[in-house]
């Protein structure tokens, strides 16, 4: 367990230069061409771990550490089994608010906790490396509540019943949003550098912004566009196991908050 915590500490050294460059390219979605990609067009092999990590590296999650950079680990007992859990927030603001809450409840921690960005690719790498360890550290990803609400609304429109807790919808995992088009429900794609890509968004608003442009530019397509909901675990599972070539075209679009955070960082010096 200690070794895993040490590995997690090292994850905070995010390669911000490459993240800024990669995320900036994803932020140009408004200038690309649109198309459609049908699933099952040919066969291919599932993605290797290295390719999956490339797709995850543009996504930042935020964990809480002490002043020395050691992550705060929670111990939870479930079904007579004790698990050690490291939490990762999808929103930096949510993580900061959580820090304020725990410091109010535990004044001795005031000034001794901090929010640290971590690339989702690095978290995935650590999770894979310790998958067979019975004492492995568990990871919990905390979604943005507003996006959970959006996901619940979309699923309810599809006729699904969404359970509630304290007046809030319950959703399994971190919600993701994408669009399909046409009677065959092909994936709505963007074209970037001559390649068709399937954008999947952490923010419902970013998808809607793209769809607004589609409806304005191609109003005949508007009636056949549908918003779909998935979750982060399911998409990663598809990347790992699905041999449909459409899966290789998936690109995870960082949230607006993450893009703004990356843009606020000092820009790398030009060689």
mmCIF file of C-alpha atoms in Angstrom:
data_model
loop_
_atom_site.group_PDB
_atom_site.id
_atom_site.type_symbol
_atom_site.label_atom_id
_atom_site.label_comp_id
_atom_site.label_asym_id
_atom_site.label_seq_id
_atom_site.Cartn_x
_atom_site.Cartn_y
_atom_site.Cartn_z
ATOM 1 C CA UNK A 1 0.000 0.000 0.000
ATOM 2 C CA UNK A 2 2.790 2.442 0.918
ATOM 3 C CA UNK A 3 4.419 1.849 -2.458
ATOM 4 C CA UNK A 4 1.161 2.701 -4.213
ATOM 5 C CA UNK A 5 0.841 5.916 -2.204
ATOM 6 C CA UNK A 6 4.398 6.848 -3.154
ATOM 7 C CA UNK A 7 3.546 6.196 -6.796
ATOM 8 C CA UNK A 8 0.490 8.382 -6.458
ATOM 9 C CA UNK A 9 2.588 11.200 -5.011
ATOM 10 C CA UNK A 10 4.780 11.061 -8.110
ATOM 11 C CA UNK A 11 1.721 11.450 -10.351
ATOM 12 C CA UNK A 12 1.369 15.085 -9.333
ATOM 13 C CA UNK A 13 4.258 15.916 -11.635
ATOM 14 C CA UNK A 14 1.944 16.392 -14.611
ATOM 15 C CA UNK A 15 3.624 17.197 -17.899
ATOM 16 C CA UNK A 16 1.812 20.502 -18.221
ATOM 17 C CA UNK A 17 3.560 21.521 -21.436
ATOM 18 C CA UNK A 18 2.190 18.580 -23.370
ATOM 19 C CA UNK A 19 -1.214 18.929 -21.707
ATOM 20 C CA UNK A 20 -1.500 22.580 -22.669
ATOM 21 C CA UNK A 21 -0.541 21.813 -26.250
ATOM 22 C CA UNK A 22 -2.876 18.793 -26.589
ATOM 23 C CA UNK A 23 -5.823 20.401 -24.805
ATOM 24 C CA UNK A 24 -5.491 23.567 -26.848
ATOM 25 C CA UNK A 25 -5.900 21.520 -30.020
ATOM 26 C CA UNK A 26 -9.088 19.956 -28.629
ATOM 27 C CA UNK A 27 -10.396 23.410 -27.845
ATOM 28 C CA UNK A 28 -10.560 24.212 -31.584
ATOM 29 C CA UNK A 29 -13.580 22.002 -32.168
ATOM 30 C CA UNK A 30 -15.636 24.949 -33.386
ATOM 31 C CA UNK A 31 -13.560 25.235 -36.559
ATOM 32 C CA UNK A 32 -13.758 21.641 -37.786
ATOM 33 C CA UNK A 33 -15.969 19.857 -40.293
ATOM 34 C CA UNK A 34 -18.708 17.488 -39.215
ATOM 35 C CA UNK A 35 -19.533 14.004 -40.386
ATOM 36 C CA UNK A 36 -20.920 10.641 -39.369
ATOM 37 C CA UNK A 37 -19.218 7.386 -38.459
ATOM 38 C CA UNK A 38 -21.205 4.173 -38.244
ATOM 39 C CA UNK A 39 -20.157 1.518 -35.722
ATOM 40 C CA UNK A 40 -18.965 -1.850 -36.977
ATOM 41 C CA UNK A 41 -17.733 -0.644 -40.384
ATOM 42 C CA UNK A 42 -14.651 -2.890 -40.262
ATOM 43 C CA UNK A 43 -12.875 -4.903 -37.626
ATOM 44 C CA UNK A 44 -9.809 -3.925 -35.676
ATOM 45 C CA UNK A 45 -8.101 -4.848 -32.430
ATOM 46 C CA UNK A 46 -8.854 -3.232 -29.067
ATOM 47 C CA UNK A 47 -6.501 -0.441 -28.065
ATOM 48 C CA UNK A 48 -3.295 -1.233 -26.160
ATOM 49 C CA UNK A 49 -2.755 0.486 -22.831
ATOM 50 C CA UNK A 50 -0.334 3.009 -24.349
ATOM 51 C CA UNK A 51 -2.962 4.225 -26.817
ATOM 52 C CA UNK A 52 -5.603 4.428 -24.106
ATOM 53 C CA UNK A 53 -3.281 6.563 -22.003
ATOM 54 C CA UNK A 54 -2.792 8.950 -24.930
ATOM 55 C CA UNK A 55 -6.549 9.447 -25.040
ATOM 56 C CA UNK A 56 -6.683 10.073 -21.280
ATOM 57 C CA UNK A 57 -3.682 12.363 -20.953
ATOM 58 C CA UNK A 58 -5.570 15.543 -21.857
ATOM 59 C CA UNK A 59 -7.966 15.064 -18.925
ATOM 60 C CA UNK A 60 -7.021 16.487 -15.551
ATOM 61 C CA UNK A 61 -8.437 15.305 -12.259
ATOM 62 C CA UNK A 62 -7.742 16.912 -8.896
ATOM 63 C CA UNK A 63 -6.726 15.168 -5.710
ATOM 64 C CA UNK A 64 -6.086 16.471 -2.200
ATOM 65 C CA UNK A 65 -2.725 16.113 -0.511
ATOM 66 C CA UNK A 66 -1.051 17.325 2.641
ATOM 67 C CA UNK A 67 1.634 20.014 2.569
ATOM 68 C CA UNK A 68 4.274 17.386 1.692
ATOM 69 C CA UNK A 69 2.283 16.179 -1.306
ATOM 70 C CA UNK A 70 1.065 12.898 0.189
ATOM 71 C CA UNK A 71 -2.522 12.182 -0.905
ATOM 72 C CA UNK A 72 -5.217 12.024 1.738
ATOM 73 C CA UNK A 73 -6.444 8.425 1.871
ATOM 74 C CA UNK A 74 -9.815 7.428 3.306
ATOM 75 C CA UNK A 75 -10.425 4.018 4.897
ATOM 76 C CA UNK A 76 -13.873 2.599 4.194
ATOM 77 C CA UNK A 77 -15.349 -0.679 5.458
ATOM 78 C CA UNK A 78 -17.790 -2.335 3.073
ATOM 79 C CA UNK A 79 -19.124 -5.890 3.447
ATOM 80 C CA UNK A 80 -16.537 -6.551 6.163
ATOM 81 C CA UNK A 81 -13.758 -5.539 3.808
ATOM 82 C CA UNK A 82 -11.661 -2.468 4.503
ATOM 83 C CA UNK A 83 -10.592 -0.465 1.490
ATOM 84 C CA UNK A 84 -8.234 2.476 1.170
ATOM 85 C CA UNK A 85 -9.586 5.078 -1.231
ATOM 86 C CA UNK A 86 -7.975 8.044 -2.941
ATOM 87 C CA UNK A 87 -10.483 10.558 -4.269
ATOM 88 C CA UNK A 88 -10.158 12.489 -7.519
ATOM 89 C CA UNK A 89 -12.446 15.399 -8.312
ATOM 90 C CA UNK A 90 -13.381 16.169 -11.907
ATOM 91 C CA UNK A 91 -13.596 19.851 -10.929
ATOM 92 C CA UNK A 92 -10.854 21.904 -9.333
ATOM 93 C CA UNK A 93 -13.505 24.158 -7.781
ATOM 94 C CA UNK A 94 -15.227 21.176 -6.173
ATOM 95 C CA UNK A 95 -11.898 19.995 -4.779
ATOM 96 C CA UNK A 96 -11.153 23.453 -3.361
ATOM 97 C CA UNK A 97 -14.583 23.595 -1.726
ATOM 98 C CA UNK A 98 -14.002 20.158 -0.202
ATOM 99 C CA UNK A 99 -10.684 21.354 1.233
ATOM 100 C CA UNK A 100 -12.449 24.332 2.819
ATOM 101 C CA UNK A 101 -15.024 22.001 4.339
ATOM 102 C CA UNK A 102 -12.552 19.562 5.871
ATOM 103 C CA UNK A 103 -10.418 22.432 7.216
ATOM 104 C CA UNK A 104 -13.500 23.942 8.862
ATOM 105 C CA UNK A 105 -14.312 20.591 10.437
ATOM 106 C CA UNK A 106 -10.661 19.899 11.323
ATOM 107 C CA UNK A 107 -8.980 23.228 12.162
ATOM 108 C CA UNK A 108 -5.648 21.476 12.747
ATOM 109 C CA UNK A 109 -5.525 20.792 8.993
ATOM 110 C CA UNK A 110 -5.878 24.456 8.040
ATOM 111 C CA UNK A 111 -3.059 25.447 5.720
ATOM 112 C CA UNK A 112 -1.783 21.871 5.528
ATOM 113 C CA UNK A 113 -3.872 20.633 2.621
ATOM 114 C CA UNK A 114 -3.740 21.466 -1.055
ATOM 115 C CA UNK A 115 -5.384 20.574 -4.371
ATOM 116 C CA UNK A 116 -3.066 18.912 -6.871
ATOM 117 C CA UNK A 117 -3.778 18.284 -10.582
ATOM 118 C CA UNK A 118 -3.102 14.806 -11.945
ATOM 119 C CA UNK A 119 -3.377 13.501 -15.485
ATOM 120 C CA UNK A 120 -6.067 10.840 -15.784
ATOM 121 C CA UNK A 121 -3.606 8.843 -17.885
ATOM 122 C CA UNK A 122 -1.263 8.566 -14.908
ATOM 123 C CA UNK A 123 -4.063 7.448 -12.618
ATOM 124 C CA UNK A 124 -5.037 4.810 -15.177
ATOM 125 C CA UNK A 125 -1.417 3.667 -15.418
ATOM 126 C CA UNK A 126 -1.185 3.199 -11.663
ATOM 127 C CA UNK A 127 -4.521 1.408 -11.542
ATOM 128 C CA UNK A 128 -3.410 -1.022 -14.248
ATOM 129 C CA UNK A 129 -0.060 -1.662 -12.569
ATOM 130 C CA UNK A 130 -1.773 -2.667 -9.329
ATOM 131 C CA UNK A 131 -4.854 -4.405 -10.756
ATOM 132 C CA UNK A 132 -3.859 -7.797 -9.322
ATOM 133 C CA UNK A 133 -2.753 -6.504 -5.944
ATOM 134 C CA UNK A 134 -5.311 -7.590 -3.284
ATOM 135 C CA UNK A 135 -4.274 -4.598 -1.157
ATOM 136 C CA UNK A 136 -4.442 -2.153 -4.026
ATOM 137 C CA UNK A 137 -5.471 1.438 -3.495
ATOM 138 C CA UNK A 138 -8.990 2.115 -4.765
ATOM 139 C CA UNK A 139 -9.799 5.250 -6.751
ATOM 140 C CA UNK A 140 -13.024 7.241 -6.451
ATOM 141 C CA UNK A 141 -13.869 9.855 -9.084
ATOM 142 C CA UNK A 142 -16.181 12.644 -7.927
ATOM 143 C CA UNK A 143 -18.321 14.013 -10.787
ATOM 144 C CA UNK A 144 -19.601 17.553 -11.156
ATOM 145 C CA UNK A 145 -23.118 17.548 -9.730
ATOM 146 C CA UNK A 146 -24.487 19.783 -12.474
ATOM 147 C CA UNK A 147 -23.314 17.287 -15.108
ATOM 148 C CA UNK A 148 -24.947 14.459 -13.152
ATOM 149 C CA UNK A 149 -28.180 16.469 -13.282
ATOM 150 C CA UNK A 150 -27.842 16.940 -17.044
ATOM 151 C CA UNK A 151 -27.173 13.222 -17.517
ATOM 152 C CA UNK A 152 -30.200 12.287 -15.429
ATOM 153 C CA UNK A 153 -32.419 14.602 -17.475
ATOM 154 C CA UNK A 154 -31.230 13.068 -20.755
ATOM 155 C CA UNK A 155 -31.787 9.526 -19.478
ATOM 156 C CA UNK A 156 -35.246 10.411 -18.167
ATOM 157 C CA UNK A 157 -36.151 11.727 -21.615
ATOM 158 C CA UNK A 158 -35.200 8.287 -22.937
ATOM 159 C CA UNK A 159 -37.660 6.728 -20.502
ATOM 160 C CA UNK A 160 -35.210 5.552 -17.860
ATOM 161 C CA UNK A 161 -36.054 5.847 -14.171
ATOM 162 C CA UNK A 162 -33.366 7.660 -12.218
ATOM 163 C CA UNK A 163 -33.143 6.993 -8.455
ATOM 164 C CA UNK A 164 -32.878 9.955 -6.115
ATOM 165 C CA UNK A 165 -31.112 10.596 -2.830
ATOM 166 C CA UNK A 166 -31.899 13.701 -0.788
ATOM 167 C CA UNK A 167 -33.548 15.199 -3.828
ATOM 168 C CA UNK A 168 -30.490 14.674 -6.053
ATOM 169 C CA UNK A 169 -30.238 12.175 -8.932
ATOM 170 C CA UNK A 170 -27.965 9.169 -8.533
ATOM 171 C CA UNK A 171 -25.672 8.352 -11.442
ATOM 172 C CA UNK A 172 -23.163 5.541 -11.739
ATOM 173 C CA UNK A 173 -19.758 7.125 -12.307
ATOM 174 C CA UNK A 174 -18.664 10.257 -14.143
ATOM 175 C CA UNK A 175 -21.139 11.221 -16.898
ATOM 176 C CA UNK A 176 -19.974 11.757 -20.465
ATOM 177 C CA UNK A 177 -21.928 13.170 -23.406
ATOM 178 C CA UNK A 178 -21.784 12.583 -27.157
ATOM 179 C CA UNK A 179 -24.124 12.851 -30.134
ATOM 180 C CA UNK A 180 -25.522 10.518 -32.764
ATOM 181 C CA UNK A 181 -27.065 11.469 -36.089
ATOM 182 C CA UNK A 182 -29.343 9.965 -38.722
ATOM 183 C CA UNK A 183 -31.698 6.979 -38.780
ATOM 184 C CA UNK A 184 -28.802 4.575 -38.200
ATOM 185 C CA UNK A 185 -27.614 6.593 -35.188
ATOM 186 C CA UNK A 186 -24.057 6.949 -36.405
ATOM 187 C CA UNK A 187 -21.631 8.843 -34.197
ATOM 188 C CA UNK A 188 -21.484 12.572 -34.882
ATOM 189 C CA UNK A 189 -17.854 13.247 -35.765
ATOM 190 C CA UNK A 190 -15.530 16.153 -36.285
ATOM 191 C CA UNK A 191 -12.771 16.274 -38.853
ATOM 192 C CA UNK A 192 -9.410 17.460 -37.641
ATOM 193 C CA UNK A 193 -6.226 17.352 -39.688
ATOM 194 C CA UNK A 194 -7.968 15.096 -42.185
ATOM 195 C CA UNK A 195 -9.061 12.543 -39.565
ATOM 196 C CA UNK A 196 -12.562 11.742 -38.366
ATOM 197 C CA UNK A 197 -12.856 11.885 -34.578
ATOM 198 C CA UNK A 198 -15.708 11.139 -32.198
ATOM 199 C CA UNK A 199 -15.751 13.869 -29.524
ATOM 200 C CA UNK A 200 -17.006 12.826 -26.106
ATOM 201 C CA UNK A 201 -17.539 15.624 -23.623
ATOM 202 C CA UNK A 202 -17.366 15.888 -19.843
ATOM 203 C CA UNK A 203 -19.587 18.982 -20.086
ATOM 204 C CA UNK A 204 -23.066 18.831 -21.591
ATOM 205 C CA UNK A 205 -22.802 22.566 -22.367
ATOM 206 C CA UNK A 206 -19.758 22.057 -24.605
ATOM 207 C CA UNK A 207 -21.580 19.417 -26.634
ATOM 208 C CA UNK A 208 -24.623 21.669 -26.950
ATOM 209 C CA UNK A 209 -22.401 24.512 -28.150
ATOM 210 C CA UNK A 210 -21.101 22.282 -30.939
ATOM 211 C CA UNK A 211 -24.592 21.083 -31.813
ATOM 212 C CA UNK A 212 -25.846 24.667 -31.997
ATOM 213 C CA UNK A 213 -23.296 25.351 -34.722
ATOM 214 C CA UNK A 214 -24.294 22.152 -36.518
ATOM 215 C CA UNK A 215 -27.970 23.140 -36.483
ATOM 216 C CA UNK A 216 -27.139 26.613 -37.777
ATOM 217 C CA UNK A 217 -24.851 25.386 -40.554
ATOM 218 C CA UNK A 218 -26.834 22.286 -41.513
ATOM 219 C CA UNK A 219 -30.449 22.797 -40.357
ATOM 220 C CA UNK A 220 -31.612 19.734 -42.299
ATOM 221 C CA UNK A 221 -29.640 17.549 -39.866
ATOM 222 C CA UNK A 222 -31.152 19.062 -36.722
ATOM 223 C CA UNK A 223 -34.146 16.683 -36.368
ATOM 224 C CA UNK A 224 -31.920 13.592 -36.573
ATOM 225 C CA UNK A 225 -29.410 14.624 -33.896
ATOM 226 C CA UNK A 226 -29.653 12.949 -30.491
ATOM 227 C CA UNK A 227 -27.617 13.519 -27.337
ATOM 228 C CA UNK A 228 -26.366 10.320 -25.696
ATOM 229 C CA UNK A 229 -25.070 9.698 -22.186
ATOM 230 C CA UNK A 230 -22.352 7.297 -21.105
ATOM 231 C CA UNK A 231 -19.897 7.249 -18.214
ATOM 232 C CA UNK A 232 -16.137 7.326 -17.876
ATOM 233 C CA UNK A 233 -15.773 3.715 -16.732
ATOM 234 C CA UNK A 234 -17.840 2.446 -19.632
ATOM 235 C CA UNK A 235 -15.874 4.447 -22.213
ATOM 236 C CA UNK A 236 -12.557 3.200 -20.826
ATOM 237 C CA UNK A 237 -13.932 -0.346 -20.896
ATOM 238 C CA UNK A 238 -14.857 0.156 -24.552
ATOM 239 C CA UNK A 239 -11.335 1.369 -25.300
ATOM 240 C CA UNK A 240 -9.911 -1.711 -23.588
ATOM 241 C CA UNK A 241 -12.181 -4.374 -25.035
ATOM 242 C CA UNK A 242 -14.157 -3.243 -28.075
ATOM 243 C CA UNK A 243 -12.590 -4.146 -31.424
ATOM 244 C CA UNK A 244 -14.860 -1.775 -33.365
ATOM 245 C CA UNK A 245 -12.606 0.661 -35.283
ATOM 246 C CA UNK A 246 -14.931 3.510 -34.311
ATOM 247 C CA UNK A 247 -13.544 3.216 -30.789
ATOM 248 C CA UNK A 248 -10.093 4.254 -32.009
ATOM 249 C CA UNK A 249 -11.619 7.567 -33.126
ATOM 250 C CA UNK A 250 -12.837 8.544 -29.666
ATOM 251 C CA UNK A 251 -11.355 11.734 -28.254
ATOM 252 C CA UNK A 252 -12.166 12.929 -24.736
ATOM 253 C CA UNK A 253 -12.693 16.686 -24.689
ATOM 254 C CA UNK A 254 -11.568 18.273 -21.395
ATOM 255 C CA UNK A 255 -14.085 20.409 -19.547
ATOM 256 C CA UNK A 256 -14.122 24.155 -20.040
ATOM 257 C CA UNK A 257 -12.855 24.542 -16.474
ATOM 258 C CA UNK A 258 -9.860 22.307 -17.203
ATOM 259 C CA UNK A 259 -9.060 24.164 -20.420
ATOM 260 C CA UNK A 260 -9.208 27.483 -18.578
ATOM 261 C CA UNK A 261 -6.960 26.105 -15.844
ATOM 262 C CA UNK A 262 -4.386 24.922 -18.364
ATOM 263 C CA UNK A 263 -4.485 28.221 -20.215
ATOM 264 C CA UNK A 264 -3.850 30.056 -16.935
ATOM 265 C CA UNK A 265 -0.543 28.244 -16.447
ATOM 266 C CA UNK A 266 2.724 29.877 -17.516
ATOM 267 C CA UNK A 267 3.227 29.080 -21.170
ATOM 268 C CA UNK A 268 6.259 26.904 -22.024
ATOM 269 C CA UNK A 269 9.204 28.771 -23.445
ATOM 270 C CA UNK A 270 9.663 28.434 -27.169
ATOM 271 C CA UNK A 271 12.886 26.596 -28.166
#
